[in-house]
Short mmCIF file of C-alpha atoms in Angstrom, two decimals:
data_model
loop_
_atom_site.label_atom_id
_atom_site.label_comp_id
_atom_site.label_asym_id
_atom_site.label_seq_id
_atom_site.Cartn_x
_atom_site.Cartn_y
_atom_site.Cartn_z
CA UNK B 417 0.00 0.00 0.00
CA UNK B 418 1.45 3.71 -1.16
CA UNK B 419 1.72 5.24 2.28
CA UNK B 420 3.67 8.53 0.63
CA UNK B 421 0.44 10.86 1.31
CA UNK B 422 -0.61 9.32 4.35
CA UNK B 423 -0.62 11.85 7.33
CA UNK B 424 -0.40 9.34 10.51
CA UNK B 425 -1.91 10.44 13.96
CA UNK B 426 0.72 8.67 15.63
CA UNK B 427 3.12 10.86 14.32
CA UNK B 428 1.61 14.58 13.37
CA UNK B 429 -0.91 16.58 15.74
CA UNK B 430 -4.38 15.09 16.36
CA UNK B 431 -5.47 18.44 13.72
CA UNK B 432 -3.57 17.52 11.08
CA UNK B 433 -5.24 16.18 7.71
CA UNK B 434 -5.48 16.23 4.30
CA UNK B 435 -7.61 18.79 2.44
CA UNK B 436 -10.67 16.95 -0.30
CA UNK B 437 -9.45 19.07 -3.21
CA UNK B 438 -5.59 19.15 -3.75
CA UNK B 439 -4.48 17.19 -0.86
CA UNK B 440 -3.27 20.28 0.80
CA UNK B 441 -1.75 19.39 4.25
CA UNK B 442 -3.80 21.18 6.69
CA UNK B 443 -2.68 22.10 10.40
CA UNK B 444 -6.07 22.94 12.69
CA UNK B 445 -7.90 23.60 10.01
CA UNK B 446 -5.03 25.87 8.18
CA UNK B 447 -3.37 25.19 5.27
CA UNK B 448 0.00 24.65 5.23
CA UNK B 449 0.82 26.91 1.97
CA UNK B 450 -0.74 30.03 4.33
CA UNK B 451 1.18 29.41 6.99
CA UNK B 452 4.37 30.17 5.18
CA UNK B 453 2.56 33.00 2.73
CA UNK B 454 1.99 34.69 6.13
CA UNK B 455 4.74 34.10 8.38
CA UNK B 456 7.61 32.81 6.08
CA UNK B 457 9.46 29.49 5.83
CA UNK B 458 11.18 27.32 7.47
CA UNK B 459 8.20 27.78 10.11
CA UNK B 460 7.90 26.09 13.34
CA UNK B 461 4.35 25.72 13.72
CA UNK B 462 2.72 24.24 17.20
CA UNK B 463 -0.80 23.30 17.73
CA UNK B 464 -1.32 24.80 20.66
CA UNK B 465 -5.11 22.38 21.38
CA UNK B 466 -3.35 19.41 21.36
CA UNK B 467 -0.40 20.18 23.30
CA UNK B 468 -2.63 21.45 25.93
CA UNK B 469 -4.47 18.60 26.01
CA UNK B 470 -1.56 16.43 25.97
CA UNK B 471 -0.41 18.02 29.11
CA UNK B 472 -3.76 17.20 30.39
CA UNK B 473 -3.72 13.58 29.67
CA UNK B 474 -0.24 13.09 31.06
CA UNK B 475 -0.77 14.79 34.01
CA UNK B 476 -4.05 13.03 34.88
CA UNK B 477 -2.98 9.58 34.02
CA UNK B 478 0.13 9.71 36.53
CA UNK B 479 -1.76 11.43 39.30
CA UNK B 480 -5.12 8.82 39.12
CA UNK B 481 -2.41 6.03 39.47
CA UNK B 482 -0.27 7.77 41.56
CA UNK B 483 -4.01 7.87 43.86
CA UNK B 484 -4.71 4.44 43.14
CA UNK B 485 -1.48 3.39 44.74
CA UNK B 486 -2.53 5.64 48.35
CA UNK B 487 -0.07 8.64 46.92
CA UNK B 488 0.26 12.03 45.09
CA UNK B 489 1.64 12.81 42.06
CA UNK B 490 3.79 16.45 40.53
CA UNK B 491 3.88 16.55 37.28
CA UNK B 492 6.50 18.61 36.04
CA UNK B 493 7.08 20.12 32.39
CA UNK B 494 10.31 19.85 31.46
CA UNK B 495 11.21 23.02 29.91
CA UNK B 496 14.04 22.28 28.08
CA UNK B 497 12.08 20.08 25.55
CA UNK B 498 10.51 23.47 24.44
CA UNK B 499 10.31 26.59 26.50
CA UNK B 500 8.80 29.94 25.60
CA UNK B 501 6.15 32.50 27.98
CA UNK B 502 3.41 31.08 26.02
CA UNK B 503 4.28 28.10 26.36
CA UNK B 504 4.85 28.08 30.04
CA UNK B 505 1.62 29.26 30.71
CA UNK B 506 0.12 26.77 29.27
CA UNK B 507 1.41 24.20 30.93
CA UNK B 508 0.86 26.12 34.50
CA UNK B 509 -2.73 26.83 33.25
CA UNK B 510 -3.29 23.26 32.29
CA UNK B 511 -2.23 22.10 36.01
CA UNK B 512 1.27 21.30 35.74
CA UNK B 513 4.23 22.16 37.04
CA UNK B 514 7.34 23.74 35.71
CA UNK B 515 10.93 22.06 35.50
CA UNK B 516 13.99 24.45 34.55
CA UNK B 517 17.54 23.61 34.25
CA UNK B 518 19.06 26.97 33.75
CA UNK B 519 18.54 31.03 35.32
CA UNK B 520 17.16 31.89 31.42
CA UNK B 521 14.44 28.98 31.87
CA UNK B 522 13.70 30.59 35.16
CA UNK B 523 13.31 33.75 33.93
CA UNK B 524 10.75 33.20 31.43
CA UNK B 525 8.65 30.87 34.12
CA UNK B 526 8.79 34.10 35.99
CA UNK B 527 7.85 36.24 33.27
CA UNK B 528 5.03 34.03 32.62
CA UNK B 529 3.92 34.25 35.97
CA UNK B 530 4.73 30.75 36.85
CA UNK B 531 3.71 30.33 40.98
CA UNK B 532 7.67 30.07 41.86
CA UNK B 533 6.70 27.48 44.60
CA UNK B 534 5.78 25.37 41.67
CA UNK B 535 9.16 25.33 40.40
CA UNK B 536 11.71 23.09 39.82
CA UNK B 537 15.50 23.84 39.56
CA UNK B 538 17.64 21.46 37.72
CA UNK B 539 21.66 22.05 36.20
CA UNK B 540 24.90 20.62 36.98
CA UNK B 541 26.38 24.00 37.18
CA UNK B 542 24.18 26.81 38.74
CA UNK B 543 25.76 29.62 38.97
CA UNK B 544 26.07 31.33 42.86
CA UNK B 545 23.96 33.88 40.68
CA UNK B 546 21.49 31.64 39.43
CA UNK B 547 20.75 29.91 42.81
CA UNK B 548 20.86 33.29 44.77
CA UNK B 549 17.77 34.33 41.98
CA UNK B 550 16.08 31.35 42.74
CA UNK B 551 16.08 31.13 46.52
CA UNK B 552 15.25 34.72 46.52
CA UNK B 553 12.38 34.41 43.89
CA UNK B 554 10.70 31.28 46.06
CA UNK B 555 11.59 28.38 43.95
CA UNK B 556 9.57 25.48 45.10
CA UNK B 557 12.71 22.84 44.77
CA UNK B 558 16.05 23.14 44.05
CA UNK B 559 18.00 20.12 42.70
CA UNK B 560 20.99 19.48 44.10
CA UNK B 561 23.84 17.73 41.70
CA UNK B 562 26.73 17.79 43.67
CA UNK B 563 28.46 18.48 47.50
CA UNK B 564 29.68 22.21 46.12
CA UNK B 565 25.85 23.26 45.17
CA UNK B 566 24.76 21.40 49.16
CA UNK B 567 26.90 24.74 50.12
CA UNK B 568 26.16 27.15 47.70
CA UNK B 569 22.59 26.88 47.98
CA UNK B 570 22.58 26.75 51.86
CA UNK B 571 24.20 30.02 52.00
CA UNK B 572 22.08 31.24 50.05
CA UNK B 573 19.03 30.31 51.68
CA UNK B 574 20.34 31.22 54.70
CA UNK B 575 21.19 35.16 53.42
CA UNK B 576 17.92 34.95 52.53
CA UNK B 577 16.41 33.66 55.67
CA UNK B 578 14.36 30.57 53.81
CA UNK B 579 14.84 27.32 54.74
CA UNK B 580 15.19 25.74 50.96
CA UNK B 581 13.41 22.54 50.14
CA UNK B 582 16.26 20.51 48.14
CA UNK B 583 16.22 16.90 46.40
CA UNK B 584 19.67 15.19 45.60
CA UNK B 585 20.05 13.75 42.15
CA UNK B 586 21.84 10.69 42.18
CA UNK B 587 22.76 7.60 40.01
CA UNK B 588 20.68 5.03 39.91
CA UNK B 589 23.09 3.06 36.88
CA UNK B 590 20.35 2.21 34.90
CA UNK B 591 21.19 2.82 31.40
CA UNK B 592 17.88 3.16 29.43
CA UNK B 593 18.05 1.53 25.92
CA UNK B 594 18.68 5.16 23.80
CA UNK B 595 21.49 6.64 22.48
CA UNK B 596 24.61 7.17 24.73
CA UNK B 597 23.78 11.17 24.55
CA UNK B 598 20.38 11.29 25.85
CA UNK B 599 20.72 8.70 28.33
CA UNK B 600 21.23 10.30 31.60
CA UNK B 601 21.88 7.68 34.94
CA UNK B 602 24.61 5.85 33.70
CA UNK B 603 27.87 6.45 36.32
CA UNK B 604 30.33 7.98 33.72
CA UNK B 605 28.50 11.02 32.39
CA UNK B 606 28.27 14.49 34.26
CA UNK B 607 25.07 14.48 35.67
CA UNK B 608 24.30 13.32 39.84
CA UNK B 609 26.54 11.85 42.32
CA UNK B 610 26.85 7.56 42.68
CA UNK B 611 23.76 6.20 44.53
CA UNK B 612 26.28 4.52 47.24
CA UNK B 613 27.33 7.58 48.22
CA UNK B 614 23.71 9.47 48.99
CA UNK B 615 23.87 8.52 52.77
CA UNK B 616 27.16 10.66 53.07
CA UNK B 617 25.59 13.38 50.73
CA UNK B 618 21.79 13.19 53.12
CA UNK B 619 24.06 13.30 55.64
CA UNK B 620 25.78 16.78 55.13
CA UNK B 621 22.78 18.13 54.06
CA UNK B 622 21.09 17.77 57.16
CA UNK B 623 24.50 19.52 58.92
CA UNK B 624 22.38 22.82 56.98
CA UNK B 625 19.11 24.15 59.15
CA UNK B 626 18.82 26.33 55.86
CA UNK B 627 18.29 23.40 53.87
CA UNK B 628 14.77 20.91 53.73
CA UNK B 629 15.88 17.77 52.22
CA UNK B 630 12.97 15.68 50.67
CA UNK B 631 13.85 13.08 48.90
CA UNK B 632 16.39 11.79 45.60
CA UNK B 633 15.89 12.42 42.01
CA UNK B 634 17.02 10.49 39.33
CA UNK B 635 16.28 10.71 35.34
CA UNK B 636 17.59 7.54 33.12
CA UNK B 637 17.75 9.09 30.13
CA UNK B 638 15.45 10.19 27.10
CA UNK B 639 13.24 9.13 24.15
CA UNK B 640 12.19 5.28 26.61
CA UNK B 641 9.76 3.46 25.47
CA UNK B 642 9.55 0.20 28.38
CA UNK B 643 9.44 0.58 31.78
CA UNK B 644 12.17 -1.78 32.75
CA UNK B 645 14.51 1.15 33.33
CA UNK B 646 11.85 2.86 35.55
CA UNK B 647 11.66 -0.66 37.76
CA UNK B 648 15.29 -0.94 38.38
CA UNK B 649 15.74 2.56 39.04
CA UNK B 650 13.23 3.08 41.18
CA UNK B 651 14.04 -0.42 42.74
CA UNK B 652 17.54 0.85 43.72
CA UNK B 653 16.11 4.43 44.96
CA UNK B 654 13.85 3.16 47.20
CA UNK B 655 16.17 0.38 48.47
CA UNK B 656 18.03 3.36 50.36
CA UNK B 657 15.78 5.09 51.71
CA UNK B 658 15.17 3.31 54.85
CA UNK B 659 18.87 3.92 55.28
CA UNK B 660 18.09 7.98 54.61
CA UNK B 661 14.87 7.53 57.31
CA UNK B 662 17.05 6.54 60.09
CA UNK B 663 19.02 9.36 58.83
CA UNK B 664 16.45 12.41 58.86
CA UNK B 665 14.06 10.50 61.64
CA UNK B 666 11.19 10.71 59.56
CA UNK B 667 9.94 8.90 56.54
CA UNK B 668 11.47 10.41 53.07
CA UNK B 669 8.28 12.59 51.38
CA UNK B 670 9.45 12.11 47.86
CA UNK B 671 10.58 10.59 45.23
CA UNK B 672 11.54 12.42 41.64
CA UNK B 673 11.77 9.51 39.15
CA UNK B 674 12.59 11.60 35.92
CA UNK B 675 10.52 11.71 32.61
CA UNK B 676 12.13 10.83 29.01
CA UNK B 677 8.98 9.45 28.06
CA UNK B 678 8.80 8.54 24.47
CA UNK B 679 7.27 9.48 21.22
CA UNK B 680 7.05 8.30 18.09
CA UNK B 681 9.01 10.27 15.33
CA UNK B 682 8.06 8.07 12.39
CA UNK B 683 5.60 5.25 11.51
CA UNK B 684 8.00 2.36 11.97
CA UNK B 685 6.50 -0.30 14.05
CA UNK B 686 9.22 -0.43 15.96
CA UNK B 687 8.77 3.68 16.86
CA UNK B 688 5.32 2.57 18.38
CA UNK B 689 5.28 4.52 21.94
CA UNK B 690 3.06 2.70 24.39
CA UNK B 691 -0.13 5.11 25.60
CA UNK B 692 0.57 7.18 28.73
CA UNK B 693 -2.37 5.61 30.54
CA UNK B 694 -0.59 2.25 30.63
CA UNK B 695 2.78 3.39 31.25
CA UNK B 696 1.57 5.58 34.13
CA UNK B 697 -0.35 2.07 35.59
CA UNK B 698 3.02 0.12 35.40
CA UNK B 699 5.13 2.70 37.15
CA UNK B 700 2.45 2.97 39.94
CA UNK B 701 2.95 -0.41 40.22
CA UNK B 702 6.52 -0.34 40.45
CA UNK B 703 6.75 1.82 43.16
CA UNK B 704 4.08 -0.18 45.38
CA UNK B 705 5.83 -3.06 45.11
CA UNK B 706 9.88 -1.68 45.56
CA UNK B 707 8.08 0.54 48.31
CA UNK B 708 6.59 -2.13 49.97
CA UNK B 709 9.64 -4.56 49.37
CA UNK B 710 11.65 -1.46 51.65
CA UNK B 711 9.27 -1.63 54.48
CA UNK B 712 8.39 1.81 53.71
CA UNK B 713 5.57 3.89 53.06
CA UNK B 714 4.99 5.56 49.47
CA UNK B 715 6.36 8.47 48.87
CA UNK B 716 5.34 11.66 47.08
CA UNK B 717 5.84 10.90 43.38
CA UNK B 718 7.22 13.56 40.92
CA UNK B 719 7.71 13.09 36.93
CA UNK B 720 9.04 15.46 34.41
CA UNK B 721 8.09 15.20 31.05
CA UNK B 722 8.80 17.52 28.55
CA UNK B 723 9.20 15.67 24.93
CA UNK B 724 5.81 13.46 25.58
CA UNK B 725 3.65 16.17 26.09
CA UNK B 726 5.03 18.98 23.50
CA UNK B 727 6.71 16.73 20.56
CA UNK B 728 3.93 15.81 18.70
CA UNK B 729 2.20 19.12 18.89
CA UNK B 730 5.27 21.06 16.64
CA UNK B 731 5.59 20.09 12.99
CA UNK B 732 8.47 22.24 10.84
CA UNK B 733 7.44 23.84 7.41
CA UNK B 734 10.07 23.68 5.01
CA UNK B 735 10.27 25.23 1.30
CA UNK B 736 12.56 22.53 -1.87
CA UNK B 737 15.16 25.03 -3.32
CA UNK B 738 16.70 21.80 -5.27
CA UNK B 739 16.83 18.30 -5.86
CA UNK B 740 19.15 15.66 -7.13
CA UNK B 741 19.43 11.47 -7.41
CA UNK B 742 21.97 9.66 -6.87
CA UNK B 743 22.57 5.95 -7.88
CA UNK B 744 22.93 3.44 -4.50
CA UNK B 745 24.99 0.53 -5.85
CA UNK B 746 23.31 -2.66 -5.28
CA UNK B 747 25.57 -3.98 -2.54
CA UNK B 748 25.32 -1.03 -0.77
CA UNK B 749 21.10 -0.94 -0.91
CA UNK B 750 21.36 -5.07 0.21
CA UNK B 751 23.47 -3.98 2.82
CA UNK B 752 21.05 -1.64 4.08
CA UNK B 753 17.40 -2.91 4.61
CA UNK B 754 15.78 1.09 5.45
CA UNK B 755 16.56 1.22 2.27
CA UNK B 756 14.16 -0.87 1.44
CA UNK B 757 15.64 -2.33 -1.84
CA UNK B 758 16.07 1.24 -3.86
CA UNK B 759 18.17 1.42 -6.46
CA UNK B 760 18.57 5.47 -5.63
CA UNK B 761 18.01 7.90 -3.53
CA UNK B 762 16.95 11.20 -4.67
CA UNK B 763 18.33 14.12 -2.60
CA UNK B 764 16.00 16.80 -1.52
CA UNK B 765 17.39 20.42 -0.33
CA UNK B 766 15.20 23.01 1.62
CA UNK B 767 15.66 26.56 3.32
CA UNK B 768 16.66 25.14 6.61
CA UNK B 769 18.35 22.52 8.06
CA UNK B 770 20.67 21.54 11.27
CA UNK B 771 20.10 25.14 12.51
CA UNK B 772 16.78 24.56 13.06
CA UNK B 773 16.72 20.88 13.77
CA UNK B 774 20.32 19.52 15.42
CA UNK B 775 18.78 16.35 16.70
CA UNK B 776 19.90 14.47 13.07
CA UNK B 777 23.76 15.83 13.63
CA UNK B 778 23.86 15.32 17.46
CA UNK B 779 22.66 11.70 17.71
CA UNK B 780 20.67 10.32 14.61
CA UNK B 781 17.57 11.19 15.12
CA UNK B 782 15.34 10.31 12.61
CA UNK B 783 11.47 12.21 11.36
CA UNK B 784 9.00 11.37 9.18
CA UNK B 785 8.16 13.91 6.37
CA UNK B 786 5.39 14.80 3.75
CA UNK B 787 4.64 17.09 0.96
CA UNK B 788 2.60 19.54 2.90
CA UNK B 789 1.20 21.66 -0.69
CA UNK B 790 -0.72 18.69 -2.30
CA UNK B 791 -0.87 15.01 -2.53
CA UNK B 792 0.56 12.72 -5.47
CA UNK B 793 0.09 9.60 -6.95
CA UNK B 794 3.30 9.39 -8.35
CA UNK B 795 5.74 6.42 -7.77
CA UNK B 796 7.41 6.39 -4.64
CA UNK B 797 11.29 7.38 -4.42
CA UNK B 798 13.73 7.19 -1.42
CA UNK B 799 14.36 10.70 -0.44
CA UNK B 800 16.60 12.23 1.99
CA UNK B 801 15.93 15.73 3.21
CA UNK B 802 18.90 17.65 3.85
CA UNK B 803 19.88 21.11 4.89
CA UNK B 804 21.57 24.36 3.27
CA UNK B 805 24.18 24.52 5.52
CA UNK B 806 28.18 23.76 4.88
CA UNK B 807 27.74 20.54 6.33
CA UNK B 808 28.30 16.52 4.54
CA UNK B 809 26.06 15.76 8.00
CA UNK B 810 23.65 18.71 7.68
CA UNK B 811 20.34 16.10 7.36
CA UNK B 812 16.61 16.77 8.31
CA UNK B 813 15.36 13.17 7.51
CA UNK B 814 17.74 10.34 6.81
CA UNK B 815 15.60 8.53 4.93
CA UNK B 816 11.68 8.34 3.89
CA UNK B 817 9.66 7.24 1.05
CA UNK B 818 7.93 10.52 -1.04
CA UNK B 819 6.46 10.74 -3.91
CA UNK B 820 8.95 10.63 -6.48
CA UNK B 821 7.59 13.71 -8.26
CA UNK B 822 8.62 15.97 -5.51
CA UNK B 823 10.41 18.92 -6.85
CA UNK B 824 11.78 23.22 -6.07
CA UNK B 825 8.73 24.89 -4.61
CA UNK B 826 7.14 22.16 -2.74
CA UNK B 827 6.36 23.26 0.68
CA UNK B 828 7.56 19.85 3.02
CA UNK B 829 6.26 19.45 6.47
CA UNK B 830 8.07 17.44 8.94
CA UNK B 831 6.68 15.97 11.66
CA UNK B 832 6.79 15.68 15.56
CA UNK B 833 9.34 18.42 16.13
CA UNK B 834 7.79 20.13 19.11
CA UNK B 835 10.95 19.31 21.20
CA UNK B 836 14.13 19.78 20.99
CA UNK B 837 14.08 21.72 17.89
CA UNK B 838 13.59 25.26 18.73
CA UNK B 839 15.45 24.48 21.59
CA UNK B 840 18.84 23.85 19.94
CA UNK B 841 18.56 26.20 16.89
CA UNK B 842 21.14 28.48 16.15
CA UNK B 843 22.44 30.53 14.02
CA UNK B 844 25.21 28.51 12.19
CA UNK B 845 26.45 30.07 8.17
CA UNK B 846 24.63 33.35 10.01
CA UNK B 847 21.27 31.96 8.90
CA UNK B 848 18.35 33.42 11.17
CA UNK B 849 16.17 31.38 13.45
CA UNK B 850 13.07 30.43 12.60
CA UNK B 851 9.68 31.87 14.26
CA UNK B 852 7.32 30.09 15.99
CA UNK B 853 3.25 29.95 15.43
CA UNK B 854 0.92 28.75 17.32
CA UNK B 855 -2.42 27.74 15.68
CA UNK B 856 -6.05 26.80 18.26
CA UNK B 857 -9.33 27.46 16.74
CA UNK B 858 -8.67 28.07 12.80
CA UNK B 859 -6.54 30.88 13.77
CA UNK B 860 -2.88 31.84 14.29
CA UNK B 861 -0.25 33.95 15.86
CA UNK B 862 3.67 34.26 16.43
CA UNK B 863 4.62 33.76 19.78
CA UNK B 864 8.48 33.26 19.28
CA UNK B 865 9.46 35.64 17.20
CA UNK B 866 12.18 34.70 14.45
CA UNK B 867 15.71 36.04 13.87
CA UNK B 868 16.28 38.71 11.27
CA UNK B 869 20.04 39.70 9.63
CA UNK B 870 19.70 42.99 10.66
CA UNK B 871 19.57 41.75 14.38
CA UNK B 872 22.56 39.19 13.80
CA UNK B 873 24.40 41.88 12.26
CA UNK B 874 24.12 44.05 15.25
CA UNK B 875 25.39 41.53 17.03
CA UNK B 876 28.93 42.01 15.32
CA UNK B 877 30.56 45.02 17.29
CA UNK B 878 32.73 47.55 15.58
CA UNK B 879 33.42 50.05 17.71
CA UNK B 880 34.18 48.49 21.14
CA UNK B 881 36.27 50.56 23.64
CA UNK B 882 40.03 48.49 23.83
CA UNK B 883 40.84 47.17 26.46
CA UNK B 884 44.73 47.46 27.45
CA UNK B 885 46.02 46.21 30.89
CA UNK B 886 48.88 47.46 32.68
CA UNK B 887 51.67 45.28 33.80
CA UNK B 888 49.84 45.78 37.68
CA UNK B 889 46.82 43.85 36.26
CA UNK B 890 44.88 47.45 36.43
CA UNK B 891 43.17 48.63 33.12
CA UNK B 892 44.22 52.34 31.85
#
């Protein structure tokens, strides 16, 4: 069956479809085609309805289990997936809240009026600055990722009077099954201290009155699919904390288990990412049982998506400037079976690239793309959709199956980039960002602006005062 056309659920926003006359892609009731007439291309465009109510559905699946098993659940948005005002609120509006791993993500929390007690603060590096700003702006919970930030954010809470409500991110050394980069609770990478040594850690912690210690954090890594990871971890967690209860005197409130919660980026059977509902039911039951296998009570659960609620809601409008095909030898095509037996591939260029979308370069991420300005009934071809920057590795989808007909002008649309996207663009061969849109209700409005060469140009400085030190270290 010619899937080429074929705009799958799994993959695009709920509000994405096919128009009856050309095949027009259409985004909540928009066509694609005046999208880009209105706000340019490449266009990030996010459907604002369904990422709302994806929030929604998350955070009420892991809360009614987290009720079933005689607990709470917080339900954090992790900001990094994709982080603007708008954005922010809402995700506060919709009942959630709001995980940031940086001062800039908790300045535009704050700017959207996010309630700071609501707050999470994440990093393996906060500044003295950065922590300061968040004790003093109420931060709910402050992460803490190593013995120097135990210090640095006592003092600060005690300048400030507060006494700071901190969790300890640890280790658990469960490696999920993803890519080296995006897994996160592995022993040698930079993020948490060794779970052997969180007795030692709890321990100088509670040496600090300015300091509320309630519970460890841990976050195995990105883009998971089973729940295996989530059982071990949470296993090993919980297997210390009746250790960290004789510590503190009192039970241990909380628990943080992470989010990297997958999605599917393509129709692949094997990119199938089980329904939140169920996954939300097995990690309930995971903590019962490891909970009750510690002689302790449940704790306070926490979770912090980001990618599963906002990567599905984003697709990327792209513009063809060119096209070219290349022969595969036959060897080489064997060799490969997602090539699916091609004899060649035909090259397709657009308008952006790995300045708007890095995950291809950084780790091999893969999409799912269609023409967006019409449908075809022309013979498949293997395409891959590449970039215009100076970059061999400068890809936007490996490899997919188009209409072979595809050709300068087309308008492409590439699917779940909601996360991760935005997040990482930059300005690489000085070409400007991309805007964002929003679209709810047959309408639509910019709510990241994009980058124009005028502003990058500004950027360059001309006419700096020099600076000139003296032999003393003093400037003249």
């Amino acid at each position: 069956m010619d899937t080429t056309n074929t705009i799958d659920p799994r993959v695009f926003p709920p509000t994405a479809r096919r128009g009856s006359s050309c095949g027009e892609l259409k985004l909540g009731e928009i066509r694609a085609t005046a999208l880009t007439a209105e706000f340019g291309s490449p266009l990030y465009v996010v459907d604002e309805d369904a990422a709302r109510a994806r929030a929604v559905e998350v955070r009420t699946a892991l809360q009614r289990e987290a009720a079933r098993i005689g607990t709470a659940a917080t339900v954090y948005y992790a900001t990094k997936a994709f982080l603007c005002i708008e954005v922010a609120r809402w995700m506060a509006e919709e009942g959630l809240a709001i995980d940031v791993a940086s001062g800039g993500e908790l300045a535009v929390a704050l700017a959207a009026g996010v309630d700071p007690a609501l707050i999470g603060f994440h990093g393996n590096n906060k500044s003295e600055a950065e922590i300061a700003r968040a004790v003093a702006a109420g931060v709910g919970t402050i992460i803490l990722d190593s013995e120097w930030e135990t210090e640095r954010v006592a003092r600060a809470a005690a300048a400030a009077g507060v006494q700071q409500r901190v969790r300890l991110r640890v280790n658990s050394g469960v490696h999920a099954s993803t890519h080296d980069f995006l897994a996160t609770s592995h022993e040698d990478q930079k993020f948490g201290q060794p779970l052997a040594e969180a007795p030692r850690l709890v321990s100088d912690i509670l040496q600090h009155e300015s300091l509320d210690f309630v519970g460890l954090h841990c976050h195995i890594g990105s883009q998971i699919f089973a729940t295996d990871g989530f059982r071990e971890s949470a296993r090993r967690l919980l297997g210390v904390y009746p250790e960290l209860a004789r510590l503190t005197g009192r039970d241990i409130p909380e628990l943080n288990l992470g989010g990297g919660f997958g999605i599917a980026y393509t129709s692949a059977a094997a990119d199938e990412a089980p329904a939140i509902a169920d996954v939300a039911r097995e990690l309930a039951d995971i903590v019962a049982e490891t909970a009750a296998e510690a002689g302790i009570a449940v704790p306070h659960l926490a979770f912090e998506p980001g990618r599963g609620i906002i990567g599905q809601a984003g697709v990327t409008l792209y513009t063809v400037g060119t096209t070219k095909t290349v022969q595969l030898a036959g060897s080489d095509a064997a060799a490969d079976p997602a090539d699916l037996g091609f004899s060649e591939r035909l090259y397709v260029s657009v308008d952006g690239g790995m300045s708007d979308n890095a995950r291809p370069a950084l780790y091999g991420a893969d999409y799912q793309v269609r023409i967006a300005n019409r449908a075809s009934d022309a013979a498949p071809a293997l395409v891959r959709v590449v970039g215009k920057h100076c970059e061999s590795g400068d890809i936007v989808v490996q490899r997919d199956v188009l209409p072979g007909d595809v050709r300068p002008g087309d308008t492409l649309a590439v699917a779940a980039t909601g996360a991760y996207c935005w997040a990482l663009a930059s300005n690489y061969n000085y070409v400007p960002r991309p805007p964002v849109v929003a679209i709810s209700g047959g309408s639509a409005r910019i709510i990241v602006r994009g980058d124009t060469e005028a502003e990058l140009l500004a950027k360059s400085v001309q006419d700096a005062p020099v600076f000139t030190p003296t032999t003393n270290g003093a400037t003249k």
